[in-house]
CSV table of C-alpha atoms in Angstrom, one decimal:
chain,number,residue,atom,x,y,z
V,1,MET,CA,127.2,91.3,165.9
V,2,SER,CA,124.9,92.4,168.7
V,3,SER,CA,121.3,92.0,167.8
V,4,ILE,CA,119.5,94.1,170.5
V,5,ASN,CA,120.5,97.5,171.7
V,6,SER,CA,120.0,98.8,175.2
V,7,SER,CA,116.6,100.4,174.4
V,8,GLY,CA,115.2,97.1,173.1
V,9,GLU,CA,114.6,98.6,169.6
V,10,PRO,CA,115.6,96.9,166.4
V,11,ALA,CA,119.2,97.5,165.4
V,12,ALA,CA,119.8,100.4,162.9
V,13,VAL,CA,121.2,97.9,160.3
V,14,ARG,CA,119.7,94.5,159.9
V,15,VAL,CA,120.3,91.9,157.2
V,16,VAL,CA,117.5,89.4,156.3
V,17,GLY,CA,119.5,86.5,155.0
V,18,GLY,CA,120.9,83.0,155.3
V,19,TRP,CA,124.5,81.9,155.8
V,20,ALA,CA,124.7,79.7,152.7
V,21,SER,CA,123.6,82.3,150.2
V,22,PRO,CA,126.4,84.0,148.3
V,23,PHE,CA,124.2,87.0,147.7
V,24,VAL,CA,123.7,87.4,151.4
V,25,ASN,CA,127.5,86.9,152.0
V,26,ARG,CA,128.2,89.9,149.7
V,27,VAL,CA,126.2,92.2,151.9
V,28,VAL,CA,127.9,90.9,155.1
V,29,VAL,CA,131.4,91.2,153.7
V,30,ALA,CA,130.6,94.8,152.6
V,31,LEU,CA,129.3,95.7,156.1
V,32,LYS,CA,132.4,94.2,157.7
V,33,LEU,CA,134.7,96.0,155.4
V,34,LYS,CA,133.0,99.3,156.4
V,35,GLY,CA,133.0,98.3,160.1
V,36,VAL,CA,129.2,98.6,160.3
V,37,VAL,CA,127.6,96.8,163.3
V,38,HIS,CA,124.6,94.9,162.1
V,39,GLU,CA,122.1,92.3,163.2
V,40,MET,CA,121.7,89.1,161.1
V,41,LEU,CA,118.2,87.7,160.8
V,42,GLN,CA,118.6,84.1,159.5
V,43,GLU,CA,115.8,82.9,157.3
V,44,THR,CA,114.9,79.2,157.5
V,45,VAL,CA,115.5,77.3,154.2
V,46,GLY,CA,112.1,76.6,152.6
V,47,LYS,CA,110.2,79.2,154.6
V,48,LYS,CA,109.9,82.9,154.1
V,49,SER,CA,109.4,85.1,157.1
V,50,GLU,CA,106.7,87.7,157.3
V,51,LEU,CA,109.5,90.3,157.5
V,52,LEU,CA,111.1,89.1,154.2
V,53,LEU,CA,107.7,89.0,152.4
V,54,ARG,CA,107.0,92.5,153.6
V,55,SER,CA,110.4,93.9,152.9
V,56,ASN,CA,110.9,92.5,149.4
V,57,PRO,CA,107.3,92.0,148.1
V,58,VAL,CA,108.4,91.9,144.4
V,59,HIS,CA,111.1,89.2,144.5
V,60,LYS,CA,110.5,87.7,148.0
V,61,LYS,CA,114.2,86.8,148.1
V,62,ILE,CA,117.2,87.3,150.4
V,63,PRO,CA,119.2,89.4,151.0
V,64,VAL,CA,117.3,92.4,152.2
V,65,LEU,CA,119.1,95.2,154.1
V,66,LEU,CA,117.0,97.1,156.6
V,67,HIS,CA,118.5,100.5,157.4
V,68,HIS,CA,116.5,102.3,160.0
V,69,GLY,CA,113.6,100.1,158.9
V,70,LYS,CA,113.9,101.1,155.2
V,71,PRO,CA,114.4,97.9,153.0
V,72,ILE,CA,116.9,97.6,150.1
V,73,ALA,CA,117.0,94.5,148.0
V,74,GLU,CA,119.3,92.9,145.4
V,75,SER,CA,122.8,92.1,146.6
V,76,LEU,CA,124.9,94.3,144.3
V,77,ILE,CA,122.6,97.2,144.7
V,78,ILE,CA,122.9,96.8,148.5
V,79,VAL,CA,126.7,96.7,148.2
V,80,GLU,CA,126.7,100.0,146.3
V,81,TYR,CA,124.3,101.5,148.9
V,82,ILE,CA,126.7,100.5,151.7
V,83,ASP,CA,129.6,102.1,149.8
V,84,GLU,CA,127.6,105.3,149.4
V,85,VAL,CA,126.2,105.6,152.9
V,86,TRP,CA,129.4,104.8,154.7
V,87,ALA,CA,131.6,106.7,152.3
V,88,SER,CA,133.5,108.8,154.8
V,89,ASN,CA,133.9,106.6,157.9
V,90,GLY,CA,137.6,105.9,157.2
V,91,ALA,CA,137.2,102.5,155.6
V,92,PRO,CA,138.4,102.2,151.9
V,93,ALA,CA,135.9,102.8,149.1
V,94,ILE,CA,134.4,99.6,147.7
V,95,LEU,CA,134.0,100.9,144.1
V,96,PRO,CA,136.8,102.8,142.4
V,97,ARG,CA,136.5,106.6,142.4
V,98,ASP,CA,137.0,107.1,138.6
V,99,PRO,CA,133.9,106.6,136.4
V,100,HIS,CA,135.7,104.3,133.9
V,101,GLY,CA,137.0,102.0,136.7
V,102,ARG,CA,133.5,101.9,138.1
V,103,ALA,CA,132.0,101.0,134.7
V,104,VAL,CA,134.5,98.2,134.2
V,105,GLU,CA,133.8,96.7,137.6
V,106,ARG,CA,130.0,97.0,137.1
V,107,PHE,CA,130.4,95.3,133.7
V,108,TRP,CA,132.2,92.3,135.2
V,109,ALA,CA,129.9,92.1,138.2
V,110,GLN,CA,126.9,91.8,135.8
V,111,TYR,CA,128.9,89.2,133.8
V,112,ILE,CA,129.4,87.2,137.0
V,113,ASP,CA,125.7,87.2,137.9
V,114,ASP,CA,124.9,86.1,134.3
V,115,LYS,CA,127.3,83.2,134.2
V,116,ILE,CA,128.2,81.9,137.6
V,117,PRO,CA,124.9,81.2,139.5
V,118,PRO,CA,123.3,79.2,136.6
V,119,GLY,CA,126.4,77.0,136.3
V,120,ILE,CA,126.4,76.4,140.1
V,121,ARG,CA,122.7,75.4,140.0
V,122,VAL,CA,123.3,72.8,137.3
V,123,LEU,CA,126.5,71.4,138.8
V,124,ARG,CA,124.9,71.2,142.2
V,125,GLY,CA,122.2,69.0,140.7
V,126,SER,CA,119.3,71.4,141.4
V,127,VAL,CA,118.6,71.9,137.7
V,128,ALA,CA,118.5,69.0,135.3
V,129,GLN,CA,120.8,70.1,132.6
V,130,ASP,CA,124.0,68.9,130.9
V,131,LYS,CA,126.7,69.1,133.6
V,132,ASP,CA,129.7,68.9,131.1
V,133,LYS,CA,128.2,71.8,129.2
V,134,ALA,CA,127.7,73.8,132.4
V,135,ALA,CA,131.3,73.1,133.6
V,136,GLY,CA,132.6,74.2,130.2
V,137,GLU,CA,130.7,77.4,130.3
V,138,MET,CA,131.9,78.1,133.9
V,139,SER,CA,135.5,77.5,132.9
V,140,THR,CA,135.1,79.9,129.9
V,141,ALA,CA,133.6,82.5,132.3
V,142,LEU,CA,136.5,82.0,134.8
V,143,GLN,CA,139.0,82.4,132.0
V,144,HIS,CA,137.4,85.8,131.1
V,145,LEU,CA,137.5,86.7,134.8
V,146,GLU,CA,141.2,85.7,134.9
V,147,GLU,CA,141.9,88.3,132.2
V,148,ALA,CA,139.6,90.8,134.1
V,149,PHE,CA,141.7,90.3,137.2
V,150,VAL,CA,144.9,91.1,135.4
V,151,GLU,CA,143.3,94.3,134.0
V,152,CYS,CA,141.7,95.5,137.2
V,153,SER,CA,144.3,94.5,139.8
V,154,GLN,CA,147.2,96.1,138.0
V,155,GLY,CA,149.6,93.7,139.7
V,156,LYS,CA,148.1,94.2,143.1
V,157,GLN,CA,146.4,91.7,145.4
V,158,TYR,CA,142.8,92.2,144.6
V,159,PHE,CA,140.5,93.2,141.8
V,160,GLY,CA,140.1,96.4,143.8
V,161,GLY,CA,143.9,96.9,144.1
V,162,ASP,CA,145.3,97.0,147.6
V,163,ASN,CA,141.9,96.4,149.2
V,164,ILE,CA,138.9,94.2,148.6
V,165,GLY,CA,136.5,96.0,146.2
V,166,TYR,CA,133.2,95.6,144.5
V,167,LEU,CA,134.4,92.9,142.0
V,168,ASP,CA,136.2,91.0,144.7
V,169,ILE,CA,132.9,90.8,146.6
V,170,ALA,CA,130.9,90.0,143.5
V,171,LEU,CA,133.0,87.0,142.6
V,172,GLY,CA,134.4,86.1,145.9
V,173,SER,CA,131.0,85.4,147.4
V,174,PHE,CA,130.7,82.4,145.0
V,175,LEU,CA,134.1,80.8,145.9
V,176,GLY,CA,132.6,78.5,148.5
V,177,TRP,CA,130.0,77.3,146.1
V,178,ILE,CA,132.4,77.0,143.2
V,179,LYS,CA,134.7,74.7,145.3
V,180,ALA,CA,131.6,72.8,146.6
V,181,VAL,CA,130.3,72.0,143.1
V,182,GLU,CA,133.9,70.9,142.1
V,183,LYS,CA,133.5,68.2,144.7
V,184,ILE,CA,129.8,67.4,144.1
V,185,ALA,CA,130.1,67.2,140.3
V,186,GLY,CA,133.8,66.0,140.1
V,187,VAL,CA,135.0,68.8,137.9
V,188,GLU,CA,137.9,71.2,138.1
V,189,LEU,CA,137.0,74.9,137.8
V,190,LEU,CA,139.4,77.1,139.8
V,191,ASN,CA,142.4,75.2,138.3
V,192,GLU,CA,145.8,76.8,139.0
V,193,ALA,CA,147.1,75.7,135.6
V,194,LYS,CA,144.2,77.4,133.8
V,195,VAL,CA,143.5,80.5,136.0
V,196,PRO,CA,146.6,81.0,138.1
V,197,ASN,CA,145.9,84.6,139.1
V,198,LEU,CA,142.4,83.8,140.1
V,199,ALA,CA,143.3,80.7,142.0
V,200,ALA,CA,145.9,82.7,144.1
V,201,TRP,CA,143.5,85.5,144.5
V,202,ALA,CA,140.8,83.1,145.8
V,203,ASP,CA,143.1,81.9,148.6
V,204,ARG,CA,143.9,85.5,149.6
V,205,PHE,CA,140.2,86.6,149.5
V,206,CYS,CA,138.9,83.7,151.6
V,207,ALA,CA,141.6,84.3,154.3
V,208,HIS,CA,140.8,88.0,154.6
V,209,PRO,CA,139.4,89.0,158.0
V,210,ALA,CA,136.2,90.4,156.5
V,211,VAL,CA,135.6,87.2,154.6
V,212,VAL,CA,136.9,84.3,156.6
V,213,ASP,CA,133.9,83.9,158.9
V,214,VAL,CA,131.4,84.8,156.2
V,215,VAL,CA,131.9,82.9,153.0
V,216,PRO,CA,131.4,79.2,154.0
V,217,ASP,CA,133.9,76.6,153.1
V,218,ALA,CA,133.2,73.9,150.4
V,219,ASP,CA,132.7,71.0,152.9
V,220,ARG,CA,130.0,72.9,154.8
V,221,LEU,CA,128.2,73.7,151.5
V,222,VAL,CA,128.4,70.1,150.3
V,223,GLU,CA,126.8,69.0,153.6
V,224,PHE,CA,124.2,71.7,153.2
V,225,THR,CA,123.4,70.6,149.7
V,226,VAL,CA,123.0,67.0,150.7
V,227,GLN,CA,120.7,67.9,153.7
V,228,HIS,CA,118.6,70.3,151.7
V,229,ALA,CA,118.5,68.8,148.2
V,230,ALA,CA,114.8,68.5,147.9
V,231,LEU,CA,114.1,71.9,149.5
V,232,LEU,CA,116.8,73.6,147.4
V,233,ARG,CA,115.1,72.3,144.2
V,234,ALA,CA,111.8,73.8,145.5
V,235,VAL,CA,113.0,77.2,146.8
V,236,ASN,CA,116.0,77.7,144.5
V,237,VAL,CA,118.6,78.9,147.1
V,238,PRO,CA,121.1,80.3,146.2
V,239,LYS,CA,119.3,82.1,143.3
F,1,MET,CA,125.5,115.4,115.9
F,2,SER,CA,128.6,116.2,114.0
F,3,SER,CA,130.7,113.1,113.2
F,4,ILE,CA,134.0,114.5,112.2
F,5,ASN,CA,135.9,117.4,113.8
F,6,SER,CA,138.1,119.8,112.0
F,7,SER,CA,141.3,117.8,112.7
F,8,GLY,CA,139.8,114.7,111.0
F,9,GLU,CA,140.2,112.7,114.2
F,10,PRO,CA,137.4,110.5,115.7
F,11,ALA,CA,134.9,112.4,117.9
F,12,ALA,CA,135.7,112.3,121.7
F,13,VAL,CA,132.3,110.6,122.3
F,14,ARG,CA,131.0,107.9,119.9
F,15,VAL,CA,128.1,105.5,120.2
F,16,VAL,CA,128.2,102.1,118.4
F,17,GLY,CA,124.5,101.4,118.0
F,18,GLY,CA,121.4,101.1,115.9
F,19,TRP,CA,118.3,103.3,115.9
F,20,ALA,CA,115.8,100.5,116.7
F,21,SER,CA,117.6,99.2,119.8
F,22,PRO,CA,116.1,100.5,123.1
F,23,PHE,CA,119.4,99.8,124.8
F,24,VAL,CA,121.1,102.2,122.4
F,25,ASN,CA,118.3,104.7,122.8
F,26,ARG,CA,119.0,104.9,126.5
F,27,VAL,CA,122.6,106.0,125.9
F,28,VAL,CA,121.6,108.6,123.3
F,29,VAL,CA,118.8,110.1,125.6
F,30,ALA,CA,121.4,110.3,128.5
F,31,LEU,CA,123.9,112.1,126.2
F,32,LYS,CA,121.2,114.5,125.0
F,33,LEU,CA,120.1,115.3,128.5
F,34,LYS,CA,123.7,116.1,129.4
F,35,GLY,CA,124.1,118.1,126.2
F,36,VAL,CA,127.1,115.9,125.1
F,37,VAL,CA,128.0,116.2,121.4
F,38,HIS,CA,128.5,112.7,120.1
F,39,GLU,CA,128.9,110.7,116.9
F,40,MET,CA,126.5,107.8,116.1
F,41,LEU,CA,128.0,104.8,114.4
F,42,GLN,CA,125.0,102.8,113.1
F,43,GLU,CA,125.6,99.0,112.9
F,44,THR,CA,123.9,97.1,110.1
F,45,VAL,CA,121.3,94.6,111.3
F,46,GLY,CA,122.7,91.1,111.0
F,47,LYS,CA,126.3,92.2,110.7
F,48,LYS,CA,128.7,93.2,113.4
F,49,SER,CA,131.4,95.7,112.6
F,50,GLU,CA,135.1,95.1,113.4
F,51,LEU,CA,134.8,98.1,115.8
F,52,LEU,CA,131.9,96.5,117.7
F,53,LEU,CA,133.7,93.1,118.0
F,54,ARG,CA,136.9,94.8,119.2
F,55,SER,CA,135.1,97.2,121.6
F,56,ASN,CA,132.8,94.6,123.3
F,57,PRO,CA,134.6,91.3,122.8
F,58,VAL,CA,132.7,89.5,125.6
F,59,HIS,CA,129.1,90.2,124.6
F,60,LYS,CA,129.6,91.5,121.0
F,61,LYS,CA,126.5,93.6,121.5
F,62,ILE,CA,125.3,97.2,121.0
F,63,PRO,CA,125.5,99.7,122.6
F,64,VAL,CA,129.1,100.6,123.2
F,65,LEU,CA,130.2,104.0,124.3
F,66,LEU,CA,133.6,105.1,123.1
F,67,HIS,CA,135.0,107.9,125.2
F,68,HIS,CA,138.4,109.1,124.0
F,69,GLY,CA,138.6,105.6,122.5
F,70,LYS,CA,137.9,103.7,125.7
F,71,PRO,CA,135.0,101.4,125.3
F,72,ILE,CA,132.1,101.0,127.9
F,73,ALA,CA,129.4,98.4,127.4
F,74,GLU,CA,126.0,97.5,128.8
F,75,SER,CA,123.4,100.3,128.5
F,76,LEU,CA,122.5,101.0,132.2
F,77,ILE,CA,126.2,101.0,133.1
F,78,ILE,CA,126.9,103.5,130.3
F,79,VAL,CA,124.0,105.7,131.6
F,80,GLU,CA,125.6,105.7,135.1
F,81,TYR,CA,129.0,106.5,133.5
F,82,ILE,CA,127.5,109.5,131.6
F,83,ASP,CA,125.9,110.8,134.8
F,84,GLU,CA,129.3,110.5,136.6
F,85,VAL,CA,131.5,111.9,133.9
F,86,TRP,CA,129.3,114.9,133.1
F,87,ALA,CA,128.3,115.5,136.7
F,88,SER,CA,129.0,119.2,136.9
F,89,ASN,CA,128.2,120.6,133.4
F,90,GLY,CA,125.0,122.3,134.6
F,91,ALA,CA,122.6,119.5,133.4
F,92,PRO,CA,120.4,117.8,136.1
F,93,ALA,CA,121.7,114.6,137.6
F,94,ILE,CA,120.3,111.4,136.1
F,95,LEU,CA,120.4,109.4,139.3
F,96,PRO,CA,119.1,110.8,142.6
F,97,ARG,CA,121.7,112.1,145.0
F,98,ASP,CA,120.6,110.2,148.1
F,99,PRO,CA,121.7,106.6,148.4
F,100,HIS,CA,118.3,105.2,149.2
F,101,GLY,CA,116.7,106.9,146.1
F,102,ARG,CA,119.6,105.5,144.0
F,103,ALA,CA,119.1,102.0,145.3
F,104,VAL,CA,115.3,102.2,144.6
F,105,GLU,CA,115.9,103.3,141.0
F,106,ARG,CA,118.6,100.7,140.4
F,107,PHE,CA,116.2,98.0,141.8
F,108,TRP,CA,113.4,98.9,139.4
F,109,ALA,CA,115.8,99.3,136.5
F,110,GLN,CA,117.0,95.8,137.0
F,111,TYR,CA,113.4,94.7,137.3
F,112,ILE,CA,112.6,96.3,133.9
F,113,ASP,CA,115.5,94.5,132.3
F,114,ASP,CA,114.4,91.2,133.8
F,115,LYS,CA,110.7,91.5,132.7
F,116,ILE,CA,110.2,93.8,129.7
F,117,PRO,CA,112.7,92.6,127.0
F,118,PRO,CA,111.7,88.9,127.2
F,119,GLY,CA,108.0,89.9,126.9
F,120,ILE,CA,108.7,92.0,123.9
F,121,ARG,CA,110.7,89.2,122.2
F,122,VAL,CA,107.7,86.8,122.6
F,123,LEU,CA,105.0,89.3,121.5
F,124,ARG,CA,107.1,90.4,118.5
F,125,GLY,CA,107.2,86.8,117.4
F,126,SER,CA,110.9,86.3,117.5
F,127,VAL,CA,110.7,83.7,120.3
F,128,ALA,CA,108.1,80.9,120.0
F,129,GLN,CA,106.4,81.0,123.3
F,130,ASP,CA,102.9,81.5,124.7
F,131,LYS,CA,101.9,85.1,123.8
F,132,ASP,CA,98.9,85.3,126.2
F,133,LYS,CA,101.3,84.3,129.0
F,134,ALA,CA,103.8,86.8,128.0
F,135,ALA,CA,101.2,89.6,127.7
F,136,GLY,CA,99.9,88.7,131.2
F,137,GLU,CA,103.4,88.8,132.6
F,138,MET,CA,104.1,92.2,130.9
F,139,SER,CA,100.9,93.6,132.3
F,140,THR,CA,101.8,92.4,135.8
F,141,ALA,CA,105.2,94.1,135.5
F,142,LEU,CA,103.7,97.3,134.3
F,143,GLN,CA,101.3,97.2,137.2
F,144,HIS,CA,104.3,97.0,139.6
F,145,LEU,CA,105.9,99.9,137.6
F,146,GLU,CA,102.8,101.9,138.0
F,147,GLU,CA,103.2,101.6,141.7
F,148,ALA,CA,106.9,102.4,141.4
F,149,PHE,CA,106.0,105.6,139.5
F,150,VAL,CA,103.8,106.8,142.3
F,151,GLU,CA,106.5,106.0,144.8
F,152,CYS,CA,109.4,107.6,142.9
F,153,SER,CA,107.7,110.6,141.2
F,154,GLN,CA,106.1,111.9,144.4
F,155,GLY,CA,103.4,113.6,142.4
F,156,LYS,CA,105.8,115.1,139.9
F,157,GLN,CA,106.1,114.5,136.1
F,158,TYR,CA,108.8,111.9,135.9
F,159,PHE,CA,110.2,108.9,137.9
F,160,GLY,CA,113.1,111.4,138.4
F,161,GLY,CA,110.8,114.1,139.7
F,162,ASP,CA,110.9,117.4,137.7
F,163,ASN,CA,113.4,116.0,135.3
F,164,ILE,CA,113.9,112.8,133.3
F,165,GLY,CA,116.1,110.4,135.4
F,166,TYR,CA,117.6,107.0,135.4
F,167,LEU,CA,114.3,105.1,135.7
F,168,ASP,CA,112.6,107.2,133.1
F,169,ILE,CA,115.4,106.3,130.7
F,170,ALA,CA,115.4,102.6,131.7
F,171,LEU,CA,111.7,102.1,131.1
F,172,GLY,CA,111.1,104.9,128.5
F,173,SER,CA,113.5,103.4,126.1
F,174,PHE,CA,111.0,100.5,125.7
F,175,LEU,CA,107.9,102.6,125.0
F,176,GLY,CA,108.2,102.4,121.2
F,177,TRP,CA,108.6,98.6,121.3
F,178,ILE,CA,105.8,98.2,123.9
F,179,LYS,CA,103.4,100.1,121.6
F,180,ALA,CA,104.7,98.2,118.6
F,181,VAL,CA,104.0,94.8,120.1
F,182,GLU,CA,100.6,95.9,121.1
F,183,LYS,CA,99.9,96.3,117.4
F,184,ILE,CA,101.8,93.2,116.3
F,185,ALA,CA,100.2,90.9,118.9
F,186,GLY,CA,96.9,92.6,119.2
F,187,VAL,CA,97.2,93.1,123.0
F,188,GLU,CA,96.7,96.0,125.3
F,189,LEU,CA,99.6,96.8,127.7
F,190,LEU,CA,99.9,100.5,128.4
F,191,ASN,CA,96.2,100.7,129.1
F,192,GLU,CA,95.0,103.9,130.6
F,193,ALA,CA,92.4,102.1,132.7
F,194,LYS,CA,95.0,99.7,134.2
F,195,VAL,CA,98.1,102.0,134.5
F,196,PRO,CA,96.8,105.6,134.3
F,197,ASN,CA,99.9,107.2,135.7
F,198,LEU,CA,102.3,105.2,133.5
F,199,ALA,CA,100.1,105.9,130.4
F,200,ALA,CA,100.2,109.7,131.0
F,201,TRP,CA,103.9,109.6,131.8
F,202,ALA,CA,104.6,107.7,128.6
F,203,ASP,CA,103.1,110.5,126.5
F,204,ARG,CA,105.1,113.1,128.4
F,205,PHE,CA,108.3,111.1,128.1
F,206,CYS,CA,108.0,110.5,124.4
F,207,ALA,CA,107.4,114.2,123.7
F,208,HIS,CA,110.4,115.4,125.7
F,209,PRO,CA,113.0,117.2,123.5
F,210,ALA,CA,115.8,114.7,124.5
F,211,VAL,CA,113.6,111.7,123.6
F,212,VAL,CA,111.3,112.7,120.7
F,213,ASP,CA,113.9,112.1,117.9
F,214,VAL,CA,115.5,109.1,119.6
F,215,VAL,CA,112.9,106.6,120.8
F,216,PRO,CA,111.2,105.4,117.5
F,217,ASP,CA,107.4,105.4,117.2
F,218,ALA,CA,105.5,102.2,117.1
F,219,ASP,CA,104.7,102.3,113.3
F,220,ARG,CA,108.4,102.5,112.4
F,221,LEU,CA,109.2,99.6,114.7
F,222,VAL,CA,106.3,97.5,113.3
F,223,GLU,CA,107.7,98.1,109.8
F,224,PHE,CA,111.2,97.3,111.0
F,225,THR,CA,109.9,94.0,112.5
F,226,VAL,CA,108.3,93.0,109.2
F,227,GLN,CA,111.3,93.8,107.2
F,228,HIS,CA,113.8,92.2,109.5
F,229,ALA,CA,111.8,89.2,110.9
F,230,ALA,CA,114.2,86.5,109.7
F,231,LEU,CA,117.3,88.5,110.6
F,232,LEU,CA,115.9,89.5,114.0
F,233,ARG,CA,115.4,85.8,114.9
F,234,ALA,CA,119.0,85.1,114.0
F,235,VAL,CA,120.7,88.1,115.6
F,236,ASN,CA,118.3,88.8,118.5
F,237,VAL,CA,118.0,92.6,118.2
F,238,PRO,CA,116.9,94.1,120.5
F,239,LYS,CA,118.4,91.9,123.2
């Protein structure tokens, strides 16, 4: 994505982020689905830029979307914002149109954020807690999400039906990290025998053109974890 | 609200809840703002009805909205659902129309749910943690929300402008409990000197016709806390 336009002014859409953060990845996937040209501003692990501190003074966390200079924070809120602002540019809607479908996807997205990141933090070794317990809780959560997939996809390819939607983005952003902690902690989470629909969906999601260059693969995240172990404990990335 | 219609069938809109839960109060205020006739199904503290367990099998928590029998869970998600379903019945919109305004209100609503309920739990005595620390954190959060009020209200009466909106409901639902824990723990939180705009807004909000019979007053909640202290520790109401 081009970072400077011909006038030398900042791009209309900028993302303050980092490539390894699943929360940042959500924003980038949503922008790509909508075909929105944007500038990525990569934060350095362990430091926080002046722009980040000024744009998200309450949480001081990535991602932040800057749209014509106005900051928006919190990844799922940014994804909804993107869906609402670029609602009529020809790209498919990210959230379902009917209120019940929207409520169901918001429910599961909140569930994902309650259950998945804490499990990843423990299994990655950045929080000193019982890893077997964390793996068990992650497996239970994925079992629930397997059922949610059957309910939401209605036999189609994605949670969102024929296209990647809100819940695909919410869960799919963690796939790299889920596979990375399987390697780091020696556990099986996205097991084909236990969650066959989710395992097949994960392969489809990661190969999608809007995702393939955004959600990092497990090996890259394992390497990132090793390199940044001390820093990650301190700065708690990903959240 | 009438609970049985002439045909003896369940009402089209039912709320599985409890009067002391701020999360339930949010749903009821939203329904009243939209003028939606509904049936309240009061859960008994410390028990969970078969209907609740069946309607919210993942979290097993109130509130649940049943709309023509279809369950929707999680209070803020229900409020958005109500706003979307009853969008054109003449009542004012609960969320702003413009995407940036919506994102700002969603950001602060999430902030409220991160900061306020944990503080209330500690100050009420249902979680054994440092009360001075909890009171300090609550005061910091309310200071942030004082600034958010100035930003969102633009000099008008409510976060939502001339009418009660999403953020009014999100924070206002806790006013009874905030005032109750001020009495229980002997602390000052909604202090006119510290948060003058929020203190004046709180009085206006609690006197609003859609709120006055819904959000319980502090004395009633203090009494509830004393009566149900042991049970509350066990069942963790409000969340």
